[in-house]
């Protein structure tokens, strides 16, 4: 259950907005922490255990996007961008950098809490419903190029560069594809499984996640060996490590 164990850091320089989001977080039984800037947020993260970060795009000093990139390089933690920038290009850019999700101001309270729950379920395995966390038909482990991936413990290790890591959204995408290896999975199915109920989400968001995952997993992202496109059908995971065509 998503309860008071969950601590959420709200990085927002507008006191009224920070208070509003804090109230929403508390209403769900979670614990809100606040910081008015990226610098202050890093201080909170150094002192406190945080399970998810909500970060405003426009912050004094380092931008929310820069902060998210910095945080992603240091920790595997859920990140949701909260911003007034509402164009599709802005949303895609946010996802391309480091964020797991993107919420546009003004937002409906129910939308924000739904997004938080979706990211928390991807980043904290114990919060997954049983039907999602106990799939007997999916492989327990994968070896993809230089990566060793344990789906049950949700660990992904790059054997040639241990400093590399997958974001929660990238790992969630890999999990979805791994459920039916060698079988194409449609963009619509991926969006649904990622909790993307809102029409803000577009097929391009899936393409961005696939691009990010390929850049990390594939030895040559332009000629993908493992995460392939099937025109008109979606994406397919090929676990064969032999030479194949994209």
PDB file of N, CA, C and O in Angstrom, residues 134-184:
ATOM      1  N   UNK A 134       4.303 -10.864  -9.912  1.00  0.00           N
ATOM      2  CA  UNK A 134       4.547 -12.300  -9.928  1.00  0.00           C
ATOM      3  C   UNK A 134       4.102 -12.903 -11.255  1.00  0.00           C
ATOM      4  O   UNK A 134       3.072 -13.551 -11.367  1.00  0.00           O
ATOM      5  N   UNK A 135       4.890 -12.665 -12.286  1.00  0.00           N
ATOM      6  CA  UNK A 135       4.574 -13.192 -13.610  1.00  0.00           C
ATOM      7  C   UNK A 135       5.451 -14.416 -13.856  1.00  0.00           C
ATOM      8  O   UNK A 135       6.618 -14.292 -14.159  1.00  0.00           O
ATOM      9  N   UNK A 136       4.854 -15.582 -13.746  1.00  0.00           N
ATOM     10  CA  UNK A 136       5.638 -16.802 -13.886  1.00  0.00           C
ATOM     11  C   UNK A 136       6.165 -16.988 -15.303  1.00  0.00           C
ATOM     12  O   UNK A 136       7.153 -17.681 -15.511  1.00  0.00           O
ATOM     13  N   UNK A 137       5.491 -16.332 -16.267  1.00  0.00           N
ATOM     14  CA  UNK A 137       5.867 -16.588 -17.649  1.00  0.00           C
ATOM     15  C   UNK A 137       6.994 -15.680 -18.132  1.00  0.00           C
ATOM     16  O   UNK A 137       7.532 -15.906 -19.208  1.00  0.00           O
ATOM     17  N   UNK A 138       7.355 -14.659 -17.371  1.00  0.00           N
ATOM     18  CA  UNK A 138       8.436 -13.813 -17.834  1.00  0.00           C
ATOM     19  C   UNK A 138       9.776 -14.325 -17.305  1.00  0.00           C
ATOM     20  O   UNK A 138       9.859 -14.896 -16.223  1.00  0.00           O
ATOM     21  N   UNK A 139      10.851 -14.184 -18.079  1.00  0.00           N
ATOM     22  CA  UNK A 139      12.144 -14.688 -17.630  1.00  0.00           C
ATOM     23  C   UNK A 139      12.614 -13.964 -16.377  1.00  0.00           C
ATOM     24  O   UNK A 139      12.321 -12.788 -16.179  1.00  0.00           O
ATOM     25  N   UNK A 140      13.342 -14.693 -15.533  1.00  0.00           N
ATOM     26  CA  UNK A 140      13.832 -14.086 -14.292  1.00  0.00           C
ATOM     27  C   UNK A 140      15.027 -13.186 -14.564  1.00  0.00           C
ATOM     28  O   UNK A 140      15.255 -12.220 -13.840  1.00  0.00           O
ATOM     29  N   UNK A 141      15.813 -13.516 -15.608  1.00  0.00           N
ATOM     30  CA  UNK A 141      17.019 -12.747 -15.882  1.00  0.00           C
ATOM     31  C   UNK A 141      17.252 -12.670 -17.383  1.00  0.00           C
ATOM     32  O   UNK A 141      16.811 -13.528 -18.142  1.00  0.00           O
ATOM     33  N   UNK A 142      17.952 -11.613 -17.781  1.00  0.00           N
ATOM     34  CA  UNK A 142      18.275 -11.412 -19.184  1.00  0.00           C
ATOM     35  C   UNK A 142      19.744 -11.024 -19.308  1.00  0.00           C
ATOM     36  O   UNK A 142      20.302 -10.374 -18.420  1.00  0.00           O
ATOM     37  N   UNK A 143      20.343 -11.425 -20.417  1.00  0.00           N
ATOM     38  CA  UNK A 143      21.679 -10.935 -20.762  1.00  0.00           C
ATOM     39  C   UNK A 143      21.548 -10.282 -22.130  1.00  0.00           C
ATOM     40  O   UNK A 143      21.325 -10.949 -23.145  1.00  0.00           O
ATOM     41  N   UNK A 144      21.670  -8.960 -22.150  1.00  0.00           N
ATOM     42  CA  UNK A 144      21.523  -8.194 -23.373  1.00  0.00           C
ATOM     43  C   UNK A 144      22.805  -7.420 -23.613  1.00  0.00           C
ATOM     44  O   UNK A 144      23.123  -6.482 -22.885  1.00  0.00           O
ATOM     45  N   UNK A 145      23.557  -7.831 -24.628  1.00  0.00           N
ATOM     46  CA  UNK A 145      24.847  -7.210 -24.926  1.00  0.00           C
ATOM     47  C   UNK A 145      25.710  -7.165 -23.668  1.00  0.00           C
ATOM     48  O   UNK A 145      26.019  -8.205 -23.110  1.00  0.00           O
ATOM     49  N   UNK A 146      26.045  -5.970 -23.178  1.00  0.00           N
ATOM     50  CA  UNK A 146      26.929  -5.847 -22.016  1.00  0.00           C
ATOM     51  C   UNK A 146      26.163  -5.783 -20.698  1.00  0.00           C
ATOM     52  O   UNK A 146      26.767  -5.518 -19.654  1.00  0.00           O
ATOM     53  N   UNK A 147      24.859  -6.035 -20.742  1.00  0.00           N
ATOM     54  CA  UNK A 147      24.027  -5.857 -19.559  1.00  0.00           C
ATOM     55  C   UNK A 147      23.546  -7.191 -18.992  1.00  0.00           C
ATOM     56  O   UNK A 147      23.140  -8.084 -19.732  1.00  0.00           O
ATOM     57  N   UNK A 148      23.589  -7.289 -17.658  1.00  0.00           N
ATOM     58  CA  UNK A 148      22.974  -8.396 -16.933  1.00  0.00           C
ATOM     59  C   UNK A 148      21.771  -7.828 -16.189  1.00  0.00           C
ATOM     60  O   UNK A 148      21.920  -6.911 -15.372  1.00  0.00           O
ATOM     61  N   UNK A 149      20.598  -8.368 -16.467  1.00  0.00           N
ATOM     62  CA  UNK A 149      19.357  -7.785 -15.956  1.00  0.00           C
ATOM     63  C   UNK A 149      18.571  -8.834 -15.187  1.00  0.00           C
ATOM     64  O   UNK A 149      18.208  -9.880 -15.736  1.00  0.00           O
ATOM     65  N   UNK A 150      18.323  -8.559 -13.924  1.00  0.00           N
ATOM     66  CA  UNK A 150      17.529  -9.431 -13.060  1.00  0.00           C
ATOM     67  C   UNK A 150      16.164  -8.780 -12.893  1.00  0.00           C
ATOM     68  O   UNK A 150      16.025  -7.764 -12.207  1.00  0.00           O
ATOM     69  N   UNK A 151      15.152  -9.369 -13.528  1.00  0.00           N
ATOM     70  CA  UNK A 151      13.822  -8.773 -13.515  1.00  0.00           C
ATOM     71  C   UNK A 151      13.138  -8.900 -12.163  1.00  0.00           C
ATOM     72  O   UNK A 151      12.349  -8.041 -11.782  1.00  0.00           O
ATOM     73  N   UNK A 152      13.429  -9.965 -11.430  1.00  0.00           N
ATOM     74  CA  UNK A 152      12.757 -10.156 -10.143  1.00  0.00           C
ATOM     75  C   UNK A 152      13.258  -9.167  -9.100  1.00  0.00           C
ATOM     76  O   UNK A 152      12.477  -8.607  -8.330  1.00  0.00           O
ATOM     77  N   UNK A 153      14.560  -8.952  -9.052  1.00  0.00           N
ATOM     78  CA  UNK A 153      15.102  -8.005  -8.082  1.00  0.00           C
ATOM     79  C   UNK A 153      15.170  -6.593  -8.650  1.00  0.00           C
ATOM     80  O   UNK A 153      15.553  -5.661  -7.950  1.00  0.00           O
ATOM     81  N   UNK A 154      14.816  -6.453  -9.943  1.00  0.00           N
ATOM     82  CA  UNK A 154      14.814  -5.165 -10.635  1.00  0.00           C
ATOM     83  C   UNK A 154      16.205  -4.523 -10.587  1.00  0.00           C
ATOM     84  O   UNK A 154      16.358  -3.360 -10.258  1.00  0.00           O
ATOM     85  N   UNK A 155      17.196  -5.315 -10.939  1.00  0.00           N
ATOM     86  CA  UNK A 155      18.567  -4.816 -11.000  1.00  0.00           C
ATOM     87  C   UNK A 155      19.098  -4.965 -12.422  1.00  0.00           C
ATOM     88  O   UNK A 155      18.927  -6.015 -13.044  1.00  0.00           O
ATOM     89  N   UNK A 156      19.723  -3.915 -12.903  1.00  0.00           N
ATOM     90  CA  UNK A 156      20.334  -3.939 -14.226  1.00  0.00           C
ATOM     91  C   UNK A 156      21.771  -3.449 -14.083  1.00  0.00           C
ATOM     92  O   UNK A 156      22.005  -2.330 -13.613  1.00  0.00           O
ATOM     93  N   UNK A 157      22.713  -4.293 -14.482  1.00  0.00           N
ATOM     94  CA  UNK A 157      24.132  -3.964 -14.314  1.00  0.00           C
ATOM     95  C   UNK A 157      24.821  -4.021 -15.671  1.00  0.00           C
ATOM     96  O   UNK A 157      24.734  -5.025 -16.381  1.00  0.00           O
ATOM     97  N   UNK A 158      25.489  -2.933 -15.992  1.00  0.00           N
ATOM     98  CA  UNK A 158      26.317  -2.917 -17.200  1.00  0.00           C
ATOM     99  C   UNK A 158      27.685  -3.473 -16.821  1.00  0.00           C
ATOM    100  O   UNK A 158      28.412  -2.866 -16.021  1.00  0.00           O
ATOM    101  N   UNK A 159      28.039  -4.606 -17.369  1.00  0.00           N
ATOM    102  CA  UNK A 159      29.262  -5.291 -16.977  1.00  0.00           C
ATOM    103  C   UNK A 159      30.520  -4.551 -17.415  1.00  0.00           C
ATOM    104  O   UNK A 159      31.581  -4.709 -16.806  1.00  0.00           O
ATOM    105  N   UNK A 160      30.409  -3.734 -18.451  1.00  0.00           N
ATOM    106  CA  UNK A 160      31.576  -3.000 -18.936  1.00  0.00           C
ATOM    107  C   UNK A 160      31.675  -1.599 -18.345  1.00  0.00           C
ATOM    108  O   UNK A 160      32.727  -0.963 -18.426  1.00  0.00           O
ATOM    109  N   UNK A 161      30.569  -1.124 -17.753  1.00  0.00           N
ATOM    110  CA  UNK A 161      30.573   0.210 -17.143  1.00  0.00           C
ATOM    111  C   UNK A 161      29.540   0.233 -16.010  1.00  0.00           C
ATOM    112  O   UNK A 161      28.395   0.633 -16.222  1.00  0.00           O
ATOM    113  N   UNK A 162      29.930  -0.173 -14.801  1.00  0.00           N
ATOM    114  CA  UNK A 162      28.997  -0.253 -13.671  1.00  0.00           C
ATOM    115  C   UNK A 162      28.382   1.088 -13.276  1.00  0.00           C
ATOM    116  O   UNK A 162      27.425   1.112 -12.505  1.00  0.00           O
ATOM    117  N   UNK A 163      28.919   2.194 -13.789  1.00  0.00           N
ATOM    118  CA  UNK A 163      28.342   3.493 -13.457  1.00  0.00           C
ATOM    119  C   UNK A 163      27.055   3.757 -14.220  1.00  0.00           C
ATOM    120  O   UNK A 163      26.276   4.638 -13.850  1.00  0.00           O
ATOM    121  N   UNK A 164      26.826   3.009 -15.269  1.00  0.00           N
ATOM    122  CA  UNK A 164      25.597   3.179 -16.046  1.00  0.00           C
ATOM    123  C   UNK A 164      24.417   2.576 -15.285  1.00  0.00           C
ATOM    124  O   UNK A 164      24.565   1.592 -14.568  1.00  0.00           O
ATOM    125  N   UNK A 165      23.239   3.159 -15.485  1.00  0.00           N
ATOM    126  CA  UNK A 165      22.036   2.638 -14.848  1.00  0.00           C
ATOM    127  C   UNK A 165      20.826   2.926 -15.724  1.00  0.00           C
ATOM    128  O   UNK A 165      20.886   3.767 -16.634  1.00  0.00           O
ATOM    129  N   UNK A 166      19.729   2.228 -15.452  1.00  0.00           N
ATOM    130  CA  UNK A 166      18.469   2.456 -16.148  1.00  0.00           C
ATOM    131  C   UNK A 166      17.537   3.248 -15.240  1.00  0.00           C
ATOM    132  O   UNK A 166      17.491   3.018 -14.038  1.00  0.00           O
ATOM    133  N   UNK A 167      16.782   4.164 -15.832  1.00  0.00           N
ATOM    134  CA  UNK A 167      15.764   4.862 -15.063  1.00  0.00           C
ATOM    135  C   UNK A 167      14.597   3.906 -14.817  1.00  0.00           C
ATOM    136  O   UNK A 167      14.482   2.845 -15.449  1.00  0.00           O
ATOM    137  N   UNK A 168      13.698   4.291 -13.917  1.00  0.00           N
ATOM    138  CA  UNK A 168      12.543   3.430 -13.630  1.00  0.00           C
ATOM    139  C   UNK A 168      11.674   3.248 -14.865  1.00  0.00           C
ATOM    140  O   UNK A 168      11.142   2.160 -15.108  1.00  0.00           O
ATOM    141  N   UNK A 169      11.527   4.308 -15.660  1.00  0.00           N
ATOM    142  CA  UNK A 169      10.708   4.198 -16.867  1.00  0.00           C
ATOM    143  C   UNK A 169      11.365   3.277 -17.892  1.00  0.00           C
ATOM    144  O   UNK A 169      10.689   2.481 -18.555  1.00  0.00           O
ATOM    145  N   UNK A 170      12.683   3.376 -18.030  1.00  0.00           N
ATOM    146  CA  UNK A 170      13.406   2.510 -18.965  1.00  0.00           C
ATOM    147  C   UNK A 170      13.298   1.049 -18.521  1.00  0.00           C
ATOM    148  O   UNK A 170      13.091   0.164 -19.346  1.00  0.00           O
ATOM    149  N   UNK A 171      13.439   0.810 -17.212  1.00  0.00           N
ATOM    150  CA  UNK A 171      13.341  -0.560 -16.721  1.00  0.00           C
ATOM    151  C   UNK A 171      11.922  -1.080 -16.894  1.00  0.00           C
ATOM    152  O   UNK A 171      11.714  -2.247 -17.248  1.00  0.00           O
ATOM    153  N   UNK A 172      10.920  -0.223 -16.660  1.00  0.00           N
ATOM    154  CA  UNK A 172       9.531  -0.637 -16.830  1.00  0.00           C
ATOM    155  C   UNK A 172       9.253  -1.021 -18.281  1.00  0.00           C
ATOM    156  O   UNK A 172       8.549  -2.008 -18.553  1.00  0.00           O
ATOM    157  N   UNK A 173       9.789  -0.259 -19.215  1.00  0.00           N
ATOM    158  CA  UNK A 173       9.632  -0.592 -20.630  1.00  0.00           C
ATOM    159  C   UNK A 173      10.265  -1.942 -20.929  1.00  0.00           C
ATOM    160  O   UNK A 173       9.674  -2.780 -21.635  1.00  0.00           O
ATOM    161  N   UNK A 174      11.456  -2.172 -20.399  1.00  0.00           N
ATOM    162  CA  UNK A 174      12.130  -3.449 -20.616  1.00  0.00           C
ATOM    163  C   UNK A 174      11.314  -4.606 -20.043  1.00  0.00           C
ATOM    164  O   UNK A 174      11.201  -5.666 -20.660  1.00  0.00           O
ATOM    165  N   UNK A 175      10.733  -4.401 -18.861  1.00  0.00           N
ATOM    166  CA  UNK A 175       9.885  -5.433 -18.252  1.00  0.00           C
ATOM    167  C   UNK A 175       8.704  -5.773 -19.148  1.00  0.00           C
ATOM    168  O   UNK A 175       8.347  -6.950 -19.320  1.00  0.00           O
ATOM    169  N   UNK A 176       8.068  -4.743 -19.702  1.00  0.00           N
ATOM    170  CA  UNK A 176       6.904  -4.958 -20.563  1.00  0.00           C
ATOM    171  C   UNK A 176       7.287  -5.774 -21.793  1.00  0.00           C
ATOM    172  O   UNK A 176       6.596  -6.730 -22.168  1.00  0.00           O
ATOM    173  N   UNK A 177       8.396  -5.415 -22.426  1.00  0.00           N
ATOM    174  CA  UNK A 177       8.844  -6.141 -23.616  1.00  0.00           C
ATOM    175  C   UNK A 177       9.272  -7.565 -23.264  1.00  0.00           C
ATOM    176  O   UNK A 177       9.086  -8.492 -24.062  1.00  0.00           O
ATOM    177  N   UNK A 178       9.831  -7.753 -22.057  1.00  0.00           N
ATOM    178  CA  UNK A 178      10.334  -9.069 -21.645  1.00  0.00           C
ATOM    179  C   UNK A 178       9.217 -10.049 -21.334  1.00  0.00           C
ATOM    180  O   UNK A 178       9.449 -11.253 -21.286  1.00  0.00           O
ATOM    181  N   UNK A 179       8.009  -9.548 -21.101  1.00  0.00           N
ATOM    182  CA  UNK A 179       6.890 -10.460 -20.822  1.00  0.00           C
ATOM    183  C   UNK A 179       6.577 -11.343 -22.015  1.00  0.00           C
ATOM    184  O   UNK A 179       6.146 -12.487 -21.852  1.00  0.00           O
ATOM    185  N   UNK A 180       6.779 -10.813 -23.210  1.00  0.00           N
ATOM    186  CA  UNK A 180       6.497 -11.578 -24.429  1.00  0.00           C
ATOM    187  C   UNK A 180       7.658 -11.406 -25.407  1.00  0.00           C
ATOM    188  O   UNK A 180       7.511 -10.753 -26.438  1.00  0.00           O
ATOM    189  N   UNK A 181       8.827 -11.952 -25.076  1.00  0.00           N
ATOM    190  CA  UNK A 181       9.981 -11.794 -25.965  1.00  0.00           C
ATOM    191  C   UNK A 181       9.695 -12.371 -27.342  1.00  0.00           C
ATOM    192  O   UNK A 181       8.939 -13.346 -27.481  1.00  0.00           O
ATOM    193  N   UNK A 182      10.256 -11.743 -28.347  1.00  0.00           N
ATOM    194  CA  UNK A 182      10.102 -12.129 -29.761  1.00  0.00           C
ATOM    195  C   UNK A 182       8.707 -11.839 -30.291  1.00  0.00           C
ATOM    196  O   UNK A 182       8.393 -12.194 -31.432  1.00  0.00           O
ATOM    197  N   UNK A 183       7.852 -11.191 -29.487  1.00  0.00           N
ATOM    198  CA  UNK A 183       6.501 -10.838 -29.917  1.00  0.00           C
ATOM    199  C   UNK A 183       6.339  -9.327 -29.867  1.00  0.00           C
ATOM    200  O   UNK A 183       6.608  -8.715 -28.829  1.00  0.00           O
ATOM    201  N   UNK A 184       5.897  -8.693 -30.959  1.00  0.00           N
ATOM    202  CA  UNK A 184       5.757  -7.235 -30.961  1.00  0.00           C
ATOM    203  C   UNK A 184       4.746  -6.760 -29.920  1.00  0.00           C
ATOM    204  O   UNK A 184       3.704  -7.391 -29.700  1.00  0.00           O
TER     205      UNK A 184
END
